[in-house]
Amino acid sequence: MIQQLLYQDTTLDASVEPNGNGAEVSIGDRKYIVKPLSSGKYTVELNGVRHTVCCMVRDGKVFADVEGMLLELTIPSEDGDMAGGDAGMVGEKDKIYAPMPGKIVKLLVKEGDDIAEKQPLVIVEAMKMENQVNSAANGKVKKINFQNGDQVNTDTPIIELEIAEE
Amino acid sequence: MSDTLFKKILVANRGEIAVRIINACRLLKIPTLAIYSTADADAVHVRMADEAIEIGPPPPLESYLALDKIIAAAKSFHCDAIHPGYGFLAENPLFPERCEEAGITFIGPSAKAMRLMGNKVEARIKMSGAGVPVIPGMKGAGADLRTFEEAAHEAGYPVLIKAAAGGGGKGMRVVHEPEELQASVEAAMREAKNAFGDDTVYLEKYLENPRHIEFQVMADNHGNTIHLFERECSIQRRHQKIIEESPSMALTPALRAQMGQAAVRAAETAGYRNAGTVEFLVDKNGGFYFLEMNTRIQVEHPVTEMTTGSDLVVEQIRIAAGEKMSEYLFRASQRGHAIECRVYAEDAENNFFPSSGNILYYEEPVGPGIRVDSGVTGGTKVGVEYDPILAKLIVHAPTRDLAIAKMIAALGDYHILGIKTSRKFMMDVLAHPEFKAGRTYTDFIPTHMQDREVDVIPAVETAAAAAALAMMKSAKPNMTAIKATTPSPWQTIGAWEIGMRITK
């Protein structure tokens, strides 16, 4: 059984051979011996070195803690689309939200503007850091719900877009 | 104990320190009142306290810094004492004053001692007068450029311009050449004015690569002032401590005794009561200089508790109630070695950007000599409104080498899923040969960790291997279900990039 996982741009093909209550998992030319340790925890052994991994599968994603390093992997769904997608790509592309509650420092577009994918749309300040929010698609600015200096939370879109048909 | 020290204590804080204080009150059988902003309605400290009251919306000014609301809450819930914790109002002299007016005991020093130590220039003059060594430099605030030039010449370059009201690196400038002096003084004054509303700055000699070593002091109302040895806090990032330990590798028994005496003298000179910390800078030749006194319980107090076998928060409460400090403190000695790591919600692999979201899975390391002071648990929503410290992990072992090894293992066994934490970064610091050798100076992070690169691919494969088995078995749930929560802002924002710059 082959299980495919995505980490950023890297695709990992894991070939799983069940063995008792564990499995042998081959990725590339490396063979990992995986055994359940306790609920949600596994030991993963490679070349005699054993690591403890805490991992959970949720909403098409794998959240894993490999000895202090937190990783997020995506499980591709069967029709080829990404089930969850990258963290930054999950939201509706036609609605632009603040990354965290904060203040709008500068709107970089106005209603009616044509915009391109990755074009900066707005700068939001939170925790004294400025965060630039970019468009995820080509299209047009349909509506802007806030002004410079407004406080925003994360549940009302700052900008609504009309996405161009591909 | 038939009668408790206080009838009820209001805990004027949140997060791990609120939990720590509530636990101490439980030991003393004193009921507690938690306060919380609407962002913390479901927080651990709210659940743990005997009673809790919402005091306002998330912005600190309207909740955890709203002095009037806090005093009013204490009165209406019949609290006869308030513990301020650290941060927020802990070092604001108005707090003890307002408590006194309301007939409530403030668990901490007097407003007068707080005011003295809060003003860096005054504290410096007073300490110098009492024979506590201070860094060579100006005796008072600089009046004009000429006084700065003379003081710089006398102390010798490089020199440091500092804000009198300062802290956290704001209003601070290092000057290497006489030609840079004027511009630096002016810039420091502007920064100080912006940050603290006070443009008073002064000059002192800049110590290159010092160690930051502080002494815990305790003073009661029965004429006893003692110290409980040192904590070394040289490992800092942007002037924030991240790893603390005790004992310090830099102190000989003679130097330790000398510094301990100076710390006690500093506290006595200030008329200090309750728990406090005297901070020193120690140069390469073992010269030590008074830096400042923190008039509160410190974040890193567990390091002292582990090595001396004490409970400082319990002692704070006893002392505030007018008791003599516990006998065992007079006989305290340092036993073994303790290290503390602060677990921040931040992405160490992405410029330490704050991380927010829901904690999907939470498991603390356990074992002999392992202590976790935490303000979070599974299901806790971590916002961006407050300081990103989630928890502190403290280990105690017979030797420093064993403490380092235990800490690295414990960080690896501390599982937090759903938000990013700085655990891996701290493991790399602890495993660094320079740290192991005890060569810990305040420039450690920029010097040794700047070019840190993490090869994630082996970890990604290891995670994928475990995930493959987890998915194969996913027909039956393999994790304790945590109720579905709204997606974190990071998941719903659409595509975005960080164009980070610090705003002024």
XYZ file of C-alpha atoms in Angstrom:
670
model
C 0.000 0.000 0.000
C 1.403 3.387 -1.043
C 0.498 6.397 1.018
C 1.273 9.780 -0.485
C 2.021 12.837 1.623
C 3.000 16.377 0.764
C 5.393 18.611 2.632
C 5.533 22.036 1.011
C 6.686 21.233 -2.548
C 7.998 17.781 -1.707
C 5.950 14.670 -2.381
C 6.705 11.662 -0.225
C 5.615 8.205 -1.328
C 5.465 5.937 1.690
C 5.146 2.247 0.979
C 3.567 0.561 3.998
C 4.021 -3.116 4.904
C 1.971 -3.999 7.992
C 3.933 -5.986 10.557
C 2.139 -7.000 13.731
C 0.585 -3.881 15.181
C 3.269 -1.781 13.507
C 4.584 -1.453 9.980
C 7.664 -1.212 7.828
C 7.484 2.013 5.859
C 9.770 2.587 2.878
C 10.387 6.101 1.651
C 12.912 6.317 -1.189
C 15.593 3.758 -0.330
C 15.143 4.147 3.417
C 13.218 1.616 5.447
C 11.606 2.835 8.674
C 10.317 0.482 11.356
C 7.243 2.097 12.902
C 5.595 0.865 16.090
C 2.764 2.336 18.099
C 3.978 3.558 21.489
C 0.841 4.950 23.069
C -2.237 6.785 21.909
C -1.037 9.176 19.189
C 2.618 8.330 19.660
C 4.901 6.134 17.610
C 8.497 5.044 17.603
C 10.182 5.342 14.233
C 13.463 3.494 13.769
C 15.948 4.075 10.971
C 19.300 2.278 10.868
C 19.006 1.366 14.519
C 18.255 4.901 15.713
C 14.839 5.274 17.271
C 12.830 8.503 17.369
C 9.557 9.242 19.092
C 6.912 10.920 16.959
C 3.674 12.361 18.201
C 1.243 12.661 15.333
C -2.389 13.164 14.563
C -4.365 13.065 11.358
C -7.069 15.677 11.034
C -8.929 17.418 8.221
C -6.689 16.015 5.515
C -3.569 17.017 7.342
C -0.956 15.365 9.478
C 0.275 17.330 12.485
C 3.504 15.831 13.764
C 5.944 16.619 16.512
C 9.291 15.011 15.839
C 11.333 15.607 18.974
C 10.504 19.272 19.256
C 10.091 20.026 15.571
C 6.532 20.722 14.560
C 5.644 19.671 11.027
C 2.493 19.819 8.983
C 2.005 17.423 6.089
C -0.894 17.272 3.679
C -2.717 14.179 2.511
C -3.676 14.480 -1.177
C -7.313 13.498 -1.638
C -8.346 10.866 -4.190
C -9.547 13.206 -6.936
C -6.107 14.783 -7.050
C -7.002 18.010 -5.278
C -5.291 18.836 -2.080
C -7.582 17.967 0.769
C -6.376 20.761 2.923
C -3.720 22.513 0.933
C -0.989 24.619 2.412
C -1.884 26.520 5.538
C -1.892 29.714 3.572
C -4.093 28.436 0.754
C -7.024 26.988 2.626
C -9.291 30.006 2.813
C -11.693 31.113 0.174
C -9.555 32.888 -2.389
C -12.150 35.591 -2.957
C -12.078 36.791 0.639
C -9.019 38.326 2.220
C -8.809 38.105 5.997
C -6.337 39.541 8.494
C -3.708 36.963 9.523
C -4.424 37.806 13.150
C -6.397 40.496 14.945
C -4.697 43.836 14.379
C -4.786 47.221 12.727
C -4.904 48.023 9.017
C -1.752 50.004 8.339
C -2.251 50.440 4.615
C -4.658 49.283 1.959
C -2.632 48.844 -1.225
C -5.566 48.505 -3.647
C -8.954 50.161 -4.191
C -12.319 48.888 -5.333
C -12.377 48.088 -9.043
C -8.619 47.500 -9.318
C -7.465 44.559 -11.393
C -5.128 42.409 -9.360
C -2.736 39.590 -10.082
C -1.917 36.501 -8.075
C 0.610 37.237 -5.291
C -0.016 40.982 -5.556
C 0.192 42.677 -2.137
C -3.277 43.860 -1.084
C -3.051 45.155 2.458
C -0.622 45.552 5.358
C -1.923 44.566 8.774
C -0.079 45.302 12.005
C -0.311 42.821 14.870
C 2.007 42.479 17.856
C 4.059 45.386 16.481
C 4.849 43.400 13.349
C 3.649 44.403 9.911
C 2.232 41.582 7.834
C 1.648 41.888 4.128
C -1.343 39.979 2.821
C -1.189 38.968 -0.833
C -3.785 37.810 -3.325
C -4.049 34.101 -4.005
C -5.505 34.559 -7.490
C -5.937 36.874 -10.471
C -9.071 39.004 -10.432
C -10.650 42.295 -9.494
C -11.273 44.056 -6.167
C -15.044 43.834 -5.587
C -15.406 45.369 -2.154
C -13.257 46.805 0.641
C -14.855 46.617 4.082
C -12.367 48.644 6.108
C -10.263 51.797 5.997
C -6.669 52.529 6.926
C -6.345 52.627 10.711
C -9.324 50.336 11.347
C -9.028 47.522 13.853
C -9.769 44.170 12.266
C -10.385 40.730 13.656
C -10.146 37.527 11.705
C -13.790 36.817 10.990
C -14.723 39.689 8.657
C -12.924 39.808 5.307
C -10.926 42.989 4.758
C -11.226 42.721 0.991
C -13.589 40.758 -1.242
C -12.379 39.795 -4.716
C -13.929 38.689 -7.947
C -11.758 35.810 -9.088
C -10.991 35.714 -12.827
C -12.102 32.512 -14.590
C -9.121 30.359 -15.410
C -3.704 25.332 60.441
C -7.018 26.550 61.753
C -6.779 30.017 60.344
C -5.440 30.856 56.903
C -3.012 33.677 56.206
C -5.578 35.494 54.075
C -9.314 35.093 53.557
C -9.103 35.221 49.755
C -6.419 36.240 47.268
C -7.111 37.930 43.947
C -4.603 36.755 41.334
C -4.072 39.771 39.077
C -2.487 37.936 36.177
C -3.020 35.236 33.573
C -1.199 32.274 32.030
C 1.377 30.134 33.758
C 2.149 32.549 36.610
C -1.535 32.820 37.570
C -1.665 29.019 37.703
C 1.538 28.949 39.772
C 0.103 31.413 42.312
C -3.224 29.554 42.535
C -1.303 26.332 43.263
C 0.607 28.030 46.091
C -2.669 29.362 47.542
C -4.095 25.842 47.439
C -1.184 24.584 49.554
C -1.987 27.286 52.086
C -5.729 26.569 51.828
C -6.434 30.133 50.751
C -9.345 30.549 48.293
C -8.517 32.395 45.050
C -10.257 34.778 42.689
C -9.043 34.765 39.080
C -9.569 37.715 36.774
C -9.795 37.284 33.009
C -10.363 39.154 29.794
C -12.914 37.850 27.309
C -10.016 36.294 25.360
C -9.242 34.068 28.365
C -12.757 32.951 29.336
C -11.758 29.312 28.917
C -8.159 29.611 30.177
C -6.572 27.197 32.641
C -6.164 29.794 35.419
C -9.886 30.614 35.204
C -10.838 26.956 35.537
C -8.478 26.380 38.430
C -9.340 29.295 40.679
C -12.162 28.956 43.214
C -13.913 31.943 41.688
C -13.334 33.978 38.542
C -14.539 37.284 37.220
C -14.400 38.715 33.718
C -12.957 42.199 33.855
C -12.952 43.406 30.269
C -12.090 42.929 26.605
C -8.744 41.482 25.400
C -6.639 44.685 25.202
C -4.566 44.711 28.437
C -5.394 48.375 29.164
C -9.040 47.415 29.459
C -8.489 44.239 31.470
C -5.222 43.069 33.085
C -3.940 46.652 33.358
C -7.286 48.153 34.456
C -6.335 48.988 38.032
C -9.763 50.379 38.997
C -11.566 47.258 37.811
C -9.144 44.986 39.635
C -9.479 46.855 42.938
C -13.267 46.888 42.523
C -13.294 43.130 41.873
C -11.180 42.493 44.965
C -13.609 44.513 47.093
C -16.794 42.986 45.747
C -15.425 39.450 46.191
C -14.063 40.223 49.675
C -10.412 39.546 48.826
C -7.993 40.769 51.490
C -4.852 40.349 49.367
C -3.745 40.658 45.733
C -0.850 38.847 44.069
C 0.337 40.711 40.958
C 2.513 37.971 39.376
C 5.015 39.394 36.869
C 4.463 41.812 33.980
C 1.210 43.782 33.684
C 0.840 45.848 36.883
C 3.454 43.990 38.951
C 5.978 46.833 39.022
C 3.603 49.785 38.970
C 3.859 51.627 42.320
C 0.259 52.783 41.942
C -0.833 49.190 42.498
C 0.428 48.822 46.110
C -0.761 52.366 46.815
C -4.271 51.695 45.606
C -4.330 48.402 47.514
C -3.349 50.188 50.705
C -6.100 52.787 50.247
C -8.586 49.959 49.820
C -7.318 48.088 52.866
C -6.017 45.192 50.761
C -2.580 43.614 51.230
C -0.344 43.812 48.161
C 1.831 40.703 47.947
C 5.084 42.401 47.027
C 7.298 45.319 48.020
C 6.224 48.825 49.049
C 5.426 51.493 46.490
C 8.447 53.420 47.752
C 10.935 50.593 47.096
C 9.322 49.980 43.720
C 9.631 53.651 42.769
C 13.272 53.799 43.773
C 14.214 50.695 41.809
C 12.009 51.691 38.868
C 14.170 54.735 38.237
C 17.481 53.412 36.913
C 19.392 56.643 37.554
C 18.240 57.039 41.152
C 18.762 53.352 41.893
C 22.295 53.605 40.540
C 23.166 56.567 42.746
C 21.655 54.972 45.825
C 23.371 51.607 45.243
C 26.714 53.213 44.516
C 26.391 55.159 47.766
C 25.746 51.913 49.674
C 28.914 50.343 48.302
C 27.231 48.125 45.712
C 29.437 48.200 42.592
C 27.822 49.929 39.618
C 29.041 50.128 36.035
C 31.447 53.099 35.665
C 29.672 56.059 34.145
C 27.491 59.020 34.979
C 26.299 59.425 38.509
C 23.070 61.032 37.342
C 21.140 61.923 34.217
C 23.059 63.843 31.558
C 22.204 67.515 31.344
C 23.981 68.487 28.128
C 26.275 66.992 25.524
C 29.360 68.159 27.416
C 28.559 66.040 30.466
C 28.060 63.047 28.178
C 31.408 63.700 26.463
C 33.244 63.977 29.768
C 31.610 60.874 31.207
C 32.370 58.900 28.038
C 35.982 60.001 28.133
C 36.300 59.026 31.771
C 34.636 55.598 31.387
C 36.427 54.892 28.100
C 34.771 53.843 24.834
C 32.696 51.855 23.982
C 29.908 53.373 26.073
C 26.207 52.692 26.384
C 23.430 55.308 26.393
C 20.433 54.130 28.395
C 16.967 55.464 29.210
C 16.367 56.211 32.894
C 12.857 54.789 32.669
C 14.067 52.043 30.371
C 13.830 48.344 29.872
C 13.636 45.837 27.049
C 16.413 47.437 25.038
C 14.432 50.536 24.105
C 16.282 53.846 24.278
C 19.585 51.973 24.353
C 22.554 52.800 22.104
C 26.105 51.503 21.994
C 28.653 54.170 21.017
C 32.096 53.089 19.813
C 33.608 56.415 18.725
C 33.438 59.965 20.128
C 32.107 61.191 16.750
C 28.959 59.058 17.131
C 28.136 60.328 20.603
C 25.920 63.301 19.834
C 23.730 61.496 17.287
C 23.362 58.480 19.593
C 22.354 60.541 22.618
C 19.723 62.310 20.529
C 18.402 59.054 19.060
C 18.241 57.410 22.491
C 16.320 60.410 23.856
C 13.794 60.201 21.024
C 13.331 56.469 21.531
C 13.005 56.865 25.292
C 10.435 59.629 24.841
C 8.400 57.433 22.493
C 8.626 54.294 24.586
C 8.340 55.662 28.121
C 7.172 59.278 27.784
C 10.411 60.368 29.460
C 13.518 61.357 27.505
C 15.965 61.188 30.424
C 19.045 59.215 29.346
C 22.400 58.514 30.973
C 25.728 57.021 30.013
C 27.778 54.142 31.320
C 30.658 51.994 30.199
C 29.621 49.306 27.732
C 30.700 45.861 28.842
C 31.409 43.597 25.914
C 30.196 40.023 26.246
C 29.126 40.153 29.866
C 27.189 37.465 31.667
C 23.824 38.265 33.146
C 23.739 36.862 36.673
C 21.028 37.698 39.180
C 20.507 36.952 42.863
C 17.190 36.029 44.434
C 16.559 37.945 47.637
C 13.842 37.557 50.253
C 13.085 40.043 53.001
C 10.451 39.887 55.735
C 9.085 42.409 58.223
C 11.091 40.907 61.080
C 14.440 42.328 60.021
C 15.550 39.378 57.903
C 16.995 39.883 54.421
C 18.636 36.873 52.797
C 19.695 35.765 49.342
C 19.002 32.389 47.747
C 21.976 32.330 45.394
C 22.195 33.101 41.718
C 20.541 32.395 38.419
C 22.476 32.848 35.207
C 20.289 34.285 32.452
C 22.827 35.110 29.751
C 20.997 33.252 26.995
C 18.758 35.965 25.615
C 17.113 36.775 22.351
C 16.332 40.444 21.675
C 16.886 41.186 25.395
C 14.406 38.470 26.393
C 15.729 35.641 28.530
C 15.013 32.213 27.075
C 17.179 29.813 29.098
C 18.146 30.261 32.750
C 20.230 28.097 35.033
C 21.655 27.793 38.505
C 24.379 27.606 39.663
C 26.326 29.786 37.224
C 29.487 28.341 35.713
C 31.169 31.722 36.119
C 31.054 32.066 39.891
C 33.677 30.833 42.319
C 32.520 30.319 45.924
C 34.287 33.564 46.885
C 32.679 35.608 44.096
C 29.276 34.070 44.861
C 29.549 35.088 48.512
C 30.636 38.601 47.558
C 27.784 39.061 45.086
C 25.255 37.570 47.500
C 26.308 40.070 50.142
C 26.020 42.919 47.633
C 22.506 41.737 46.692
C 21.414 41.687 50.332
C 22.922 45.146 50.863
C 21.047 46.426 47.780
C 17.723 45.124 49.111
C 18.374 46.488 52.597
C 19.371 49.892 51.246
C 16.108 50.084 49.299
C 14.067 49.093 52.357
C 12.903 46.143 50.316
C 10.349 43.557 51.517
C 9.114 40.310 49.946
C 10.732 38.522 46.960
C 12.998 40.483 44.647
C 15.871 39.977 42.271
C 19.113 41.924 42.064
C 20.566 41.741 38.573
C 24.289 42.038 37.900
C 26.480 42.044 34.847
C 29.675 40.048 35.295
C 32.651 40.790 33.050
C 35.362 38.405 31.899
C 37.603 39.236 34.846
C 34.954 38.449 37.450
C 34.129 42.118 37.996
C 30.437 42.481 38.835
C 28.174 45.485 38.506
C 24.667 46.242 39.739
C 22.299 46.416 36.761
C 18.846 46.758 38.290
C 16.507 45.273 40.830
C 13.309 43.543 39.750
C 10.638 44.199 42.322
C 8.491 41.123 41.660
C 8.551 37.361 41.442
C 10.614 36.488 38.359
C 9.653 34.244 35.480
C 12.722 32.122 36.266
C 12.079 31.698 40.007
C 11.616 27.883 39.684
C 15.344 27.491 38.990
C 16.019 28.788 42.498
C 13.205 26.693 43.945
C 14.641 23.525 42.407
C 18.222 24.098 43.590
C 17.390 25.369 47.082
C 14.294 23.250 47.690
C 12.146 26.286 48.435
C 8.684 27.561 47.541
C 9.090 31.256 46.868
C 5.448 32.047 46.125
C 4.351 30.474 49.414
C 7.014 32.577 51.155
C 5.783 35.713 49.377
C 2.309 35.121 50.784
C 3.614 34.356 54.298
C 5.783 37.471 54.327
C 2.943 39.672 53.028
C 0.769 38.353 55.872
C 3.393 39.597 58.323
C 4.912 36.214 59.129
C 8.590 35.611 59.534
C 10.048 33.824 56.512
C 10.354 30.044 56.945
C 13.278 28.754 58.990
C 14.512 26.456 56.219
C 15.404 29.470 54.071
C 18.132 30.507 56.516
C 19.842 27.159 55.999
C 19.319 27.026 52.220
C 22.165 25.751 50.059
C 22.521 25.009 46.367
C 21.973 21.389 45.494
C 22.580 19.991 42.014
C 21.891 21.968 38.870
C 18.644 23.369 37.467
C 17.826 24.717 33.998
C 14.675 26.433 32.802
C 13.516 26.819 29.202
C 10.736 29.218 28.340
C 8.343 27.701 25.860
C 7.109 30.495 23.621
C 4.401 30.258 20.958
C 6.656 31.276 18.117
C 8.093 29.877 14.948
C 11.846 29.641 15.490
C 12.314 28.428 11.916
C 10.498 31.492 10.583
C 12.173 34.487 12.249
C 10.423 33.804 15.585
C 7.122 34.963 14.194
C 4.391 34.635 16.832
C 2.289 31.549 16.388
C -1.396 31.467 17.239
C -4.106 28.850 17.010
C -5.627 26.047 18.989
C -3.602 23.483 20.850
C -4.752 20.240 19.239
C -2.691 17.921 21.380
C -0.842 18.584 24.600
C 1.354 16.283 26.634
C 3.886 17.339 29.248
C 7.096 15.436 29.926
C 7.209 13.636 33.245
C 9.947 12.069 35.306
C 12.147 12.676 38.316
C 13.417 16.235 38.428
C 11.127 17.487 35.661
C 8.729 20.337 36.372
C 6.341 22.121 34.021
C 4.720 25.433 34.948
C 2.091 25.827 32.281
C -0.815 28.114 31.516
C -2.187 25.994 28.675
C -3.563 22.552 27.969
C -5.181 20.605 25.124
C -7.890 22.736 23.513
C -6.465 26.057 24.713
C -6.793 28.827 22.145
C -3.526 30.756 21.901
C -4.140 34.295 20.736
C -1.814 37.127 19.928
C -3.068 39.583 22.512
C -0.526 38.724 25.193
C 3.058 37.703 25.851
C 3.693 34.499 23.884
C 5.031 32.523 26.883
C 2.988 29.328 27.175
C 4.888 27.401 29.771
C 8.235 26.896 31.450
C 10.044 23.600 31.533
C 12.442 23.179 34.430
C 14.755 20.254 35.122
C 16.911 19.416 38.095
C 19.826 16.968 38.046
C 22.939 16.279 40.120
C 25.296 17.903 37.589
C 25.099 20.468 34.783
C 25.867 17.862 32.103
C 23.017 15.682 33.323
C 20.685 18.652 33.575
C 21.442 19.571 29.940
C 20.831 16.000 28.794
C 17.618 15.800 30.799
C 16.381 19.101 29.409
C 17.039 18.071 25.797
C 15.147 14.821 26.370
C 12.295 16.576 28.174
C 11.919 19.159 25.385
C 11.642 16.262 22.943
C 8.976 14.641 25.124
C 6.970 17.853 25.467
C 4.375 17.406 22.750
C 2.384 20.393 21.590
C 0.537 20.125 18.285
C -1.392 22.891 16.573
C 0.907 25.836 17.222
C 4.603 26.326 16.695
C 6.890 26.480 19.703
C 10.573 27.257 20.130
C 11.433 23.832 21.581
C 13.698 22.658 18.755
C 15.608 25.945 18.813
C 16.282 25.561 22.532
C 17.396 21.960 22.060
C 19.944 23.211 19.531
C 21.172 25.895 21.956
C 21.569 23.336 24.755
C 23.404 20.911 22.481
C 25.826 23.585 21.252
C 29.441 22.881 22.312
C 29.846 26.452 23.615
C 26.780 26.096 25.833
C 27.970 22.741 27.090
C 31.338 24.286 27.892
C 29.557 26.930 29.966
C 30.713 29.775 27.742
C 27.388 31.540 28.008
C 27.531 35.259 27.319
C 24.727 37.638 26.467
C 25.750 37.595 22.788
C 25.378 33.801 22.582
C 22.312 33.757 20.296
C 23.556 36.280 17.694
C 27.071 34.761 17.782
C 26.286 31.056 17.689
C 22.719 30.658 16.460
C 22.443 33.256 13.702
C 23.453 30.907 10.911
C 21.515 28.004 12.313
C 20.024 25.906 9.591
C 17.675 23.079 10.234
C 17.594 20.213 7.793
C 13.934 19.302 8.114
C 13.881 16.524 5.554
C 14.956 13.673 7.895
C 12.291 14.795 10.381
C 9.699 15.104 7.609
C 10.398 11.528 6.508
C 10.246 10.305 10.080
C 6.898 12.082 10.489
C 5.641 10.658 7.196
C 6.564 7.123 8.285
C 4.595 7.496 11.526
C 1.728 9.161 9.663
C 1.555 6.290 7.182
C 0.888 3.877 10.046
C -1.514 6.299 11.734
C -3.498 6.667 8.502
C -3.615 2.940 7.944
C -5.180 2.582 11.358
C -7.274 5.703 11.131
C -10.476 3.656 10.858
C -10.360 3.656 14.639
C -9.565 7.004 16.182
C -6.086 7.033 17.614
C -6.251 10.274 19.522
C -8.357 11.607 22.268
C -10.958 13.652 20.471
C -10.755 17.339 21.094
C -13.902 19.202 20.194
C -13.848 20.786 16.774
C -12.898 24.403 16.955
C -12.923 27.201 14.462
C -9.919 27.098 12.141
C -6.969 29.180 13.226
C -6.495 32.485 11.429
C -3.454 30.991 9.747
C -5.667 28.505 7.979
C -8.284 30.938 6.769
C -6.323 33.942 5.655
C -5.844 33.082 2.018
C -2.402 33.216 0.498
C -0.147 35.731 2.146
C 3.491 36.381 2.745
C 5.266 37.847 5.630
C 6.781 41.201 4.827
C 8.030 41.624 8.320
C 9.430 44.804 9.655
C 9.213 46.054 13.139
C 7.170 49.203 13.355
C 8.445 51.994 15.492
